[in-house]
Coordinates of C-alpha atoms (C1' of nucleotides) in Angstrom, one line a residue:
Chain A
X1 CA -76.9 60.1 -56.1
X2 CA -79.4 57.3 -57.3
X3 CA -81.4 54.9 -55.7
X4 CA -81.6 51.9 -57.4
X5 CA -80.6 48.3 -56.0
X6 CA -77.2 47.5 -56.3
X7 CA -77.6 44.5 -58.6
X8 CA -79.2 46.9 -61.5
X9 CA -76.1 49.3 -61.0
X10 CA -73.7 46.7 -61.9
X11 CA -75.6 45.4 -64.8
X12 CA -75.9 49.2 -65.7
X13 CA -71.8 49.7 -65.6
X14 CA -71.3 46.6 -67.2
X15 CA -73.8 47.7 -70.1
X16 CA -73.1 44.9 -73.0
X17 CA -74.6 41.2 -71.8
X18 CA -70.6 40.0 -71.6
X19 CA -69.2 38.3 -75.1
X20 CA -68.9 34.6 -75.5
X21 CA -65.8 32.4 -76.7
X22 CA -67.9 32.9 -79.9
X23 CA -68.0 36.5 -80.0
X24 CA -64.3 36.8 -79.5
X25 CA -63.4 34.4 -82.2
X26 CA -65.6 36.8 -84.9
X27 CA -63.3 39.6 -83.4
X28 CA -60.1 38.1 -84.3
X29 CA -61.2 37.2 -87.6
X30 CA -62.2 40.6 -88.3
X31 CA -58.8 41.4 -86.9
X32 CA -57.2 39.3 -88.7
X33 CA -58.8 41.0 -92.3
X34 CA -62.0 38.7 -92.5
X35 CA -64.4 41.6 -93.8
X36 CA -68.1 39.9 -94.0
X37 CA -69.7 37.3 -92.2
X38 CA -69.2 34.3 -95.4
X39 CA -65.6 35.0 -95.0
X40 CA -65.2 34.4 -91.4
X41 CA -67.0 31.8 -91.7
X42 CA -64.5 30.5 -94.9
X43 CA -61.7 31.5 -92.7
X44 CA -62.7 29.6 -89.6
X45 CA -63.2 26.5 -91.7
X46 CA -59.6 27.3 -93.0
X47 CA -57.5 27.7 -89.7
X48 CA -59.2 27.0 -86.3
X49 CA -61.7 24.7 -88.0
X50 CA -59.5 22.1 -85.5
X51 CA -59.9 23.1 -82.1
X52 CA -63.0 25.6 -82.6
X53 CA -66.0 25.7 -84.8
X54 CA -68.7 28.1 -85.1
X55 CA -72.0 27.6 -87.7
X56 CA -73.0 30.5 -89.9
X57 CA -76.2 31.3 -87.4
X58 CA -73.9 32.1 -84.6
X59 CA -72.0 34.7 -86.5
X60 CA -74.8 37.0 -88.2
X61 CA -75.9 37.8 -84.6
X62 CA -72.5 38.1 -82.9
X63 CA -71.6 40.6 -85.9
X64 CA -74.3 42.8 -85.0
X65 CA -72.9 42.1 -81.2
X66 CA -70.3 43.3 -81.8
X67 CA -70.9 46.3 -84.0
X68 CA -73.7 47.4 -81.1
X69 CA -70.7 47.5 -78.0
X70 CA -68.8 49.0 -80.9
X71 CA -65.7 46.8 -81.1
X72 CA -66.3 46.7 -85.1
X73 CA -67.3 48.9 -87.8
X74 CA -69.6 47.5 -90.2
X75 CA -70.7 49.6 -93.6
X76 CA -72.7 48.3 -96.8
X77 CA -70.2 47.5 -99.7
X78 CA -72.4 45.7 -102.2
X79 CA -70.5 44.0 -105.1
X80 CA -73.0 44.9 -107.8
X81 CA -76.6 44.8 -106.6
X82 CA -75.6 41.9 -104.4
X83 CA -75.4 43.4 -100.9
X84 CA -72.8 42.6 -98.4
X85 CA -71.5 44.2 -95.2
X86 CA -67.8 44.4 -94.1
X87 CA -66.4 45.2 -91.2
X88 CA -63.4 46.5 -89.6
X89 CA -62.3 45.9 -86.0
X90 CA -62.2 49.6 -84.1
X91 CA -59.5 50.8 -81.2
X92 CA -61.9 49.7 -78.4
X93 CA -62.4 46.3 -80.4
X94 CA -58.5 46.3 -80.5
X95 CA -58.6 46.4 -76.5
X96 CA -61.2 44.1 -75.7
X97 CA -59.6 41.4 -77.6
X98 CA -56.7 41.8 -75.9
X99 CA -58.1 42.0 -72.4
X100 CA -60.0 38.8 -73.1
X101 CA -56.3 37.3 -73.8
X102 CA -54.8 38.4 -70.9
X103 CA -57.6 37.9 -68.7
X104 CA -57.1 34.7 -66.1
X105 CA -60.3 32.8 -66.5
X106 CA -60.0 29.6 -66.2
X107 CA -59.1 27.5 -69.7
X108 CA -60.3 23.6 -69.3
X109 CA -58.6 21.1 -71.7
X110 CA -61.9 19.8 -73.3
X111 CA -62.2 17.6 -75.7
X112 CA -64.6 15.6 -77.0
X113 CA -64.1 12.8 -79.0
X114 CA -66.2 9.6 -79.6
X115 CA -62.6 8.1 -81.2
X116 CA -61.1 8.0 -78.0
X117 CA -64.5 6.8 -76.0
X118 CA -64.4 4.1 -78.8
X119 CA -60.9 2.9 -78.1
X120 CA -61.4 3.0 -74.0
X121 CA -64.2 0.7 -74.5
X122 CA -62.3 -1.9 -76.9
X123 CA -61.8 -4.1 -74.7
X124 CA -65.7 -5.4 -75.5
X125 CA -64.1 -6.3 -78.5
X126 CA -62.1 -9.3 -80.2
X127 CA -58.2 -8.5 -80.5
X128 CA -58.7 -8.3 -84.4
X129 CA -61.5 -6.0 -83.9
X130 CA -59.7 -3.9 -81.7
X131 CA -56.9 -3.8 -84.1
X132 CA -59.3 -2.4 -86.8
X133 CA -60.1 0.2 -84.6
X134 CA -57.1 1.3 -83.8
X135 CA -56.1 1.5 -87.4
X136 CA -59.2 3.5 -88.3
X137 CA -58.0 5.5 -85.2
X138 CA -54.6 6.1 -86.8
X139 CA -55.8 6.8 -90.0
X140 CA -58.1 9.9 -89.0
X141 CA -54.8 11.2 -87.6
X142 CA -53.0 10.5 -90.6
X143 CA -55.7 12.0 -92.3
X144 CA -55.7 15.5 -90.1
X145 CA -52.6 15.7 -90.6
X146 CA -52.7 15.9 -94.0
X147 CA -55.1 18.6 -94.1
X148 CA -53.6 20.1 -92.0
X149 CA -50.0 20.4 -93.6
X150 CA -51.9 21.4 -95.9
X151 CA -52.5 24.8 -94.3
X152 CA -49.3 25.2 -93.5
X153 CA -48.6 27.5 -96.6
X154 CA -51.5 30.1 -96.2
X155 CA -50.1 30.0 -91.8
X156 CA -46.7 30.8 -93.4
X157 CA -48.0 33.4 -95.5
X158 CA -49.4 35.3 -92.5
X159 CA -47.0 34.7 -90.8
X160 CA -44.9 36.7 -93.0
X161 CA -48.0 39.6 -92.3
X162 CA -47.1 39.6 -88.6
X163 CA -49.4 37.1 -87.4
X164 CA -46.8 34.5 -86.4
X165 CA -49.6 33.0 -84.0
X166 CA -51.8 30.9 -86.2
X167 CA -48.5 28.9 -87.7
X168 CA -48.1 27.7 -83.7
X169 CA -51.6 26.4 -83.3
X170 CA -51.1 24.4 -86.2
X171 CA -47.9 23.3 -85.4
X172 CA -49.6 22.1 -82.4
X173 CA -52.2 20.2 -83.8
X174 CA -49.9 18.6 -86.0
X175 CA -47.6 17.3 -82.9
X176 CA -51.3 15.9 -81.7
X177 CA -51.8 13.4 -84.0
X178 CA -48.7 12.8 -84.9
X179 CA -48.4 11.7 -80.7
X180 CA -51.5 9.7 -81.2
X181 CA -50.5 7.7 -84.0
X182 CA -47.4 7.0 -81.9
X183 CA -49.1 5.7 -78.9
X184 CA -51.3 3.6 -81.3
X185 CA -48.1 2.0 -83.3
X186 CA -46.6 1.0 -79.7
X187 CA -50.0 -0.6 -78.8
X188 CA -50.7 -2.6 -81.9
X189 CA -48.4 -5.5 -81.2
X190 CA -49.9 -6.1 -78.3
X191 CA -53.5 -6.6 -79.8
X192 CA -51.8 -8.6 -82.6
X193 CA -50.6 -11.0 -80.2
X194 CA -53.7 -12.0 -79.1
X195 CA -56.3 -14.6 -80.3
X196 CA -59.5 -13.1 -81.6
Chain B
X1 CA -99.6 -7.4 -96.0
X2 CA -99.6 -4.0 -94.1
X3 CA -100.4 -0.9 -95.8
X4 CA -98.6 2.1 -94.1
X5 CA -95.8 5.0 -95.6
X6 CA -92.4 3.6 -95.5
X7 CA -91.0 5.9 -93.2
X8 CA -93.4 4.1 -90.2
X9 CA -92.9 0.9 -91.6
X10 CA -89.0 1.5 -91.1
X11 CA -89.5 3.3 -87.4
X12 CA -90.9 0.4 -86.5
X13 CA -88.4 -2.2 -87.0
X14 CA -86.1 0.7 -85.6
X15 CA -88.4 0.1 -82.5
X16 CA -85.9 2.3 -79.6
X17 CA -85.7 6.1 -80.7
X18 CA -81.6 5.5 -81.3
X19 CA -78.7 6.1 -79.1
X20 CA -76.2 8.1 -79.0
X21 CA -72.7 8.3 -77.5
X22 CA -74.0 8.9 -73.8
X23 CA -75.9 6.3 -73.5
X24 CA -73.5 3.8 -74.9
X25 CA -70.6 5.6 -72.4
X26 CA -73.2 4.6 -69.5
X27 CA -73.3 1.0 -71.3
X28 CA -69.6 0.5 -71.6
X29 CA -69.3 2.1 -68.0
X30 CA -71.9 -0.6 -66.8
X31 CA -70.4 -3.5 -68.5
X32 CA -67.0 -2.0 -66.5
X33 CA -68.2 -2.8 -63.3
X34 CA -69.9 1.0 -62.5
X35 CA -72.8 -0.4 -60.6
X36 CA -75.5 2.6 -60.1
X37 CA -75.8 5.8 -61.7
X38 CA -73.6 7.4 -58.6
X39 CA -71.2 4.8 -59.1
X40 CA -70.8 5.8 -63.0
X41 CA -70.7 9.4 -63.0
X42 CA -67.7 8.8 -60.3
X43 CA -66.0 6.8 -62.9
X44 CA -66.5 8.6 -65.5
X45 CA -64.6 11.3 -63.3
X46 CA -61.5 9.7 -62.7
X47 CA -61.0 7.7 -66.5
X48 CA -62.7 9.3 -69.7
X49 CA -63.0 13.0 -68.1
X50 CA -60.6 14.1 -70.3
X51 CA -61.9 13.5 -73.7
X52 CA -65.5 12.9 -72.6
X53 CA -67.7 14.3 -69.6
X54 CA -71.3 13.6 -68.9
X55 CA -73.7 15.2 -66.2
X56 CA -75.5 13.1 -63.6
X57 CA -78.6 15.0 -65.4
X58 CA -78.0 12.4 -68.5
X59 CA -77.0 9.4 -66.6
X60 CA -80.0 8.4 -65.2
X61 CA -82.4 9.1 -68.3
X62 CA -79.8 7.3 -70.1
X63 CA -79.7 4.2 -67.9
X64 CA -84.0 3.9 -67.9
X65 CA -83.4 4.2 -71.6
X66 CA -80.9 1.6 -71.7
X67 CA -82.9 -0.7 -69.4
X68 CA -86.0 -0.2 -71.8
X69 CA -84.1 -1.4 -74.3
X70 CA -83.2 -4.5 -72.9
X71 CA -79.4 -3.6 -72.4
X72 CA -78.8 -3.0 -69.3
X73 CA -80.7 -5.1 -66.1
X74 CA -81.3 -3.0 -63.5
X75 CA -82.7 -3.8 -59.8
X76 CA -83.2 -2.3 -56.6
X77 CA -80.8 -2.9 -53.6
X78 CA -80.9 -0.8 -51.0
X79 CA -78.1 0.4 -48.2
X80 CA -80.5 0.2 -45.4
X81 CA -82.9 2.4 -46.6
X82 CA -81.1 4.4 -48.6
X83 CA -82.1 3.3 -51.9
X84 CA -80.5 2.6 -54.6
X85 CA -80.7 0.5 -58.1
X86 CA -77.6 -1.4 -59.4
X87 CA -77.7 -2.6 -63.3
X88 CA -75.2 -5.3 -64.8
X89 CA -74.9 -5.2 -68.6
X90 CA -77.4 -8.6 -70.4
X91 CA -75.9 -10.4 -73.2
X92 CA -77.6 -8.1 -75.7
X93 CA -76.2 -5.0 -74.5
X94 CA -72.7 -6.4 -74.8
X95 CA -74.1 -7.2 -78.3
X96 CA -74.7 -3.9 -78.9
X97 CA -71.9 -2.4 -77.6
X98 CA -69.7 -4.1 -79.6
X99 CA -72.2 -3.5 -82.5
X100 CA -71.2 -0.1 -82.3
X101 CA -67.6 -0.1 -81.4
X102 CA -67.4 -1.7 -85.0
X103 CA -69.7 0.4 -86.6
X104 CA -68.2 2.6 -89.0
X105 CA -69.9 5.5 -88.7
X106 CA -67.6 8.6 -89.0
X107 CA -65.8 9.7 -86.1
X108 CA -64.9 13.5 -86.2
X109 CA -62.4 14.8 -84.4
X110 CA -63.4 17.9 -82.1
X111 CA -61.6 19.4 -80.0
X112 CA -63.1 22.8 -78.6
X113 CA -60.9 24.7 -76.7
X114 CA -60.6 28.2 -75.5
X115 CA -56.9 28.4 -74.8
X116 CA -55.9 27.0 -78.5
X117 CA -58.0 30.1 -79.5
X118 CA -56.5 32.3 -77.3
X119 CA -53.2 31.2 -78.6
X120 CA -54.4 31.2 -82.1
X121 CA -55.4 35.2 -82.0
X122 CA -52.4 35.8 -79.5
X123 CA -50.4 38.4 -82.2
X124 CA -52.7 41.0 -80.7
X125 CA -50.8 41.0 -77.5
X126 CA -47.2 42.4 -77.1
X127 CA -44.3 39.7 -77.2
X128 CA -43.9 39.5 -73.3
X129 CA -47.8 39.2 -72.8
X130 CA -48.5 36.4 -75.2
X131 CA -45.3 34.7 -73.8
X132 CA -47.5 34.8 -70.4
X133 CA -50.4 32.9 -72.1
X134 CA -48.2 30.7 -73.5
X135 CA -46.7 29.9 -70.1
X136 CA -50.4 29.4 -69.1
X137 CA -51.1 27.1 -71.5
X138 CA -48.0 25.1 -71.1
X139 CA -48.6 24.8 -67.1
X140 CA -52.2 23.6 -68.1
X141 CA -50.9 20.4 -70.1
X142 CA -48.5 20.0 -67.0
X143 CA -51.0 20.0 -65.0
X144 CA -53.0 17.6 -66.8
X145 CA -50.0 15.8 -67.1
X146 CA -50.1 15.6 -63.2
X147 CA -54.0 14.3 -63.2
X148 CA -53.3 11.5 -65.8
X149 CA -50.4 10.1 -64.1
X150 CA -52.1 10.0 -61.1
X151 CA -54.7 7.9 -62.7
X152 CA -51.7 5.8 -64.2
X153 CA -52.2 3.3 -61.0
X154 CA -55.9 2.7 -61.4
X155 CA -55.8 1.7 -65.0
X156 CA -53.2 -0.9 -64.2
X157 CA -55.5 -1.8 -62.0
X158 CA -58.2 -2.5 -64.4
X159 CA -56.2 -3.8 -67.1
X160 CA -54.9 -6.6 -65.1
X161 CA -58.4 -7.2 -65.0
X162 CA -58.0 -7.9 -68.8
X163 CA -59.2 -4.4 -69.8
X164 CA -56.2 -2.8 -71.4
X165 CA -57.6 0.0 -73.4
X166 CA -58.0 2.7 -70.0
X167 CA -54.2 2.4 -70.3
X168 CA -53.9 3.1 -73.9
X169 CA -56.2 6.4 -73.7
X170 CA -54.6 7.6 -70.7
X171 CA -51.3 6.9 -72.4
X172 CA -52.5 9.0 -75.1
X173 CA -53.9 11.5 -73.0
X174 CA -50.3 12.3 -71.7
X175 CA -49.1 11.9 -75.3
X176 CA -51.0 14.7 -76.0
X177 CA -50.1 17.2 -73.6
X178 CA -46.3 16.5 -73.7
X179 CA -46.3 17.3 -77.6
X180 CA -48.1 20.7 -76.7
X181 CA -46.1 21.6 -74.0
X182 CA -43.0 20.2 -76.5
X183 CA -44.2 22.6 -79.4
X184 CA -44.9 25.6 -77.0
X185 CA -41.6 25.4 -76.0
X186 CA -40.0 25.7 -79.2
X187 CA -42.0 28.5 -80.2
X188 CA -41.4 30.3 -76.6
X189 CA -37.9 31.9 -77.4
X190 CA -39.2 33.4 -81.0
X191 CA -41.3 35.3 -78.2
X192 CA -38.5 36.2 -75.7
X193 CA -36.6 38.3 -78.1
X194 CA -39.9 40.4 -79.6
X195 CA -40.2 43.9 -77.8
X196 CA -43.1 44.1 -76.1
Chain C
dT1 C1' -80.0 28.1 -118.5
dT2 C1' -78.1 26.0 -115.0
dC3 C1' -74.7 25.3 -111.6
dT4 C1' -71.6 27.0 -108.2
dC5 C1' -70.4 30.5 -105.4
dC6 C1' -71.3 34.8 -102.7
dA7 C1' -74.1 36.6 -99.1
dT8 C1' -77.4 37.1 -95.3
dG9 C1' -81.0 35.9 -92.2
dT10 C1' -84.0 33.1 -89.2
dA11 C1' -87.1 29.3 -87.1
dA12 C1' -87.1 25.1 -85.1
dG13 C1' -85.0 21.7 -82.9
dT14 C1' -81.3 19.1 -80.1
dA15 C1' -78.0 18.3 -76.7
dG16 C1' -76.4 19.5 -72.9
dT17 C1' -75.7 22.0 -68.4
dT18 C1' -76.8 24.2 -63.9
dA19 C1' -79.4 24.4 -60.2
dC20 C1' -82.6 22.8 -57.3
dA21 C1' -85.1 19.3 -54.5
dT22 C1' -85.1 15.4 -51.6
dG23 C1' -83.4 12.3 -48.3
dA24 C1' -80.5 8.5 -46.1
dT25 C1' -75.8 7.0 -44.2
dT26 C1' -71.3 7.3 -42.2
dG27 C1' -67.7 9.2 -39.5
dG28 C1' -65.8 12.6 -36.6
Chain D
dC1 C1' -75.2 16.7 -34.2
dC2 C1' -73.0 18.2 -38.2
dA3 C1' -70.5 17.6 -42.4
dA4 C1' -69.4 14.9 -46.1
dT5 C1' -70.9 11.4 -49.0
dC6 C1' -74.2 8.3 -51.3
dA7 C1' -78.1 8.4 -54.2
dT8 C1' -81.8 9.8 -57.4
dG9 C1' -84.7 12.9 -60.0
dT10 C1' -86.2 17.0 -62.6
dA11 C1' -87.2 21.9 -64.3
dA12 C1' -85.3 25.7 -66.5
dC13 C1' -82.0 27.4 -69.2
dT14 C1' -78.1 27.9 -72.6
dA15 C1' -75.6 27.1 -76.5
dC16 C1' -75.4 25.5 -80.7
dT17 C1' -76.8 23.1 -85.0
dT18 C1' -79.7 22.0 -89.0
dA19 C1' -82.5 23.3 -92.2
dC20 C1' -84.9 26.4 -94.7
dA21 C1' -85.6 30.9 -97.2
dT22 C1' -84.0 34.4 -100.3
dG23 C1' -81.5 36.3 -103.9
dG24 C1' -77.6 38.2 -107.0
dA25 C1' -73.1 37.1 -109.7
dG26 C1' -70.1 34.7 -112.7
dA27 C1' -68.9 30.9 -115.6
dA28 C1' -69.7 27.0 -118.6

DNA sequence: TTCTCCATGTAAGTAGTTACATGATTGG
DNA sequence: CCAATCATGTAACTACTTACATGGAGAA
């Protein structure tokens, strides 16, 4: 038996300093067949690019995270005399992304979106300038959802791999804008009524 | 003629250091009726939580800032001796308020948000376990559903104070949620039939 | 040879949060 | 008199971004 106090046993058992949202997202990507670090970071930009980012400095650092608690395998595979690791998620990377799934933390809706701070403070503004607002509103939308039906072939595509997951979020996102543009077609005749 | 590099030559016609979105969510609050920096963060609680949060630890730098800059007038009045400062918004902030609701600086939508992750990576769980998460998910947006629509009475409130835009974001606040919990849905018997 | 892409790494800075500190008022 | 609420302020910390630095490979 040791003597130690009972908050350094705990940190002992619990060994790796606890993986953020960040962490995880490299470890699906790797999951998912992203082998180095410039192709997460290609396939982030590519698929959850609209409800998560993550910059090229945070994932260097959770790769080698990772690799430490060993939930991926990384090796050196230079193409030509340019080096370049890839990785490979492992059977207790496997597990720990799927306990992090299942586990009941809490999830808060947050957005953040200077749009929709914009359009709750219109009302400082003419009705014409209100309307161009709202428009510019719409057309981001219309814009996102171009991009992202865009998408939709490569989602299919994994889809067909097993991965029917990624197809939903986009799906998703799509039935986002496509519910703000709504709300803003109802609301324009009302601001179109008015007098400046 | 003055002889001094450009770049301080332009800082100082810039005179105030710039501000960004919290500040001008304390303006727009202010000019709303939210009379001290208590009476802000409340209402920033119960109308823009949902696509835009602020901590009391940004308010009050925010509203010296804004009163520096000629904005905001701010003075003291005390509840016995409790104190206490209360600002109303000057002719100029309401300038530049406006100023920036027109601006056209780019408006990016972000959303960041664990659960659309979770959902994203979900094919590493068994059918009946990501069919759990999408449950979660969808009792989320009820939820939220639940919180906006409680709200619903308030905004009415305010826009029959001739501020009609609370409505419109709450409205697509709701919007939003129904067309995830829609989508979820759809996808959720695709899951019921998978083995686990 | 020059531009774009592949590839990794890091230092410095920004924006924001949590937690703490203080103290008065109101209502049960 | 005790708890909840009103009210302000700040120090320490965390998370994340931007910008810089380096260099090879392939194509025009």
């Amino acid at each position: 038996m040791r003597y130690m106090p009972l908050a350094s046993a705990t940190r002992e058992l619990d060994a790796q300093p606890k993986l953020g949202p960040p962490a995880y997202v490299v470890l699906g990507m790797v999951r998912l067949g992203a082998r180095s670090g410039y192709e997460i970071k290609q396939t982030v930009e590519l698929s959850i690019r609209f409800f998560w980012t993550i910059s090229q400095a945070q994932i260097y650092p959770s790769l080698e995270q990772l690799e430490h608690a060993g939930l991926i395998a990384g090796r050196s595979e230079p193409q030509g005399r340019r080096r370049r690791r890839v990785f490979e998620i492992t059977a207790a990377g496997e597990l720990a992304l799927a306990q992090w799934l299942r586990s009941e933390e809490p999830m808060p809706f947050e957005l953040r979106d200077v749009a929709m701070v914009k359009l709750f403070f219109a009302d400082a503004l003419g009705g014409q300038e209100a309307l161009a607002l709202l428009r510019r509103v719409r057309q981001r939308s219309e814009q996102q959802i171009a991009t992202l039906e865009g998408i939709e072939p490569a989602a299919r595509l994994v889809e067909q791999e097993g991965n029917a997951h990624p197809l939903l979020t986009l799906h998703i996102g799509i039935a986002f804008h496509r519910a703000m543009i709504d709300v803003c077609k109802e609301f324009e005749p009302q601001l179109a009524g008015e007098q400046a």
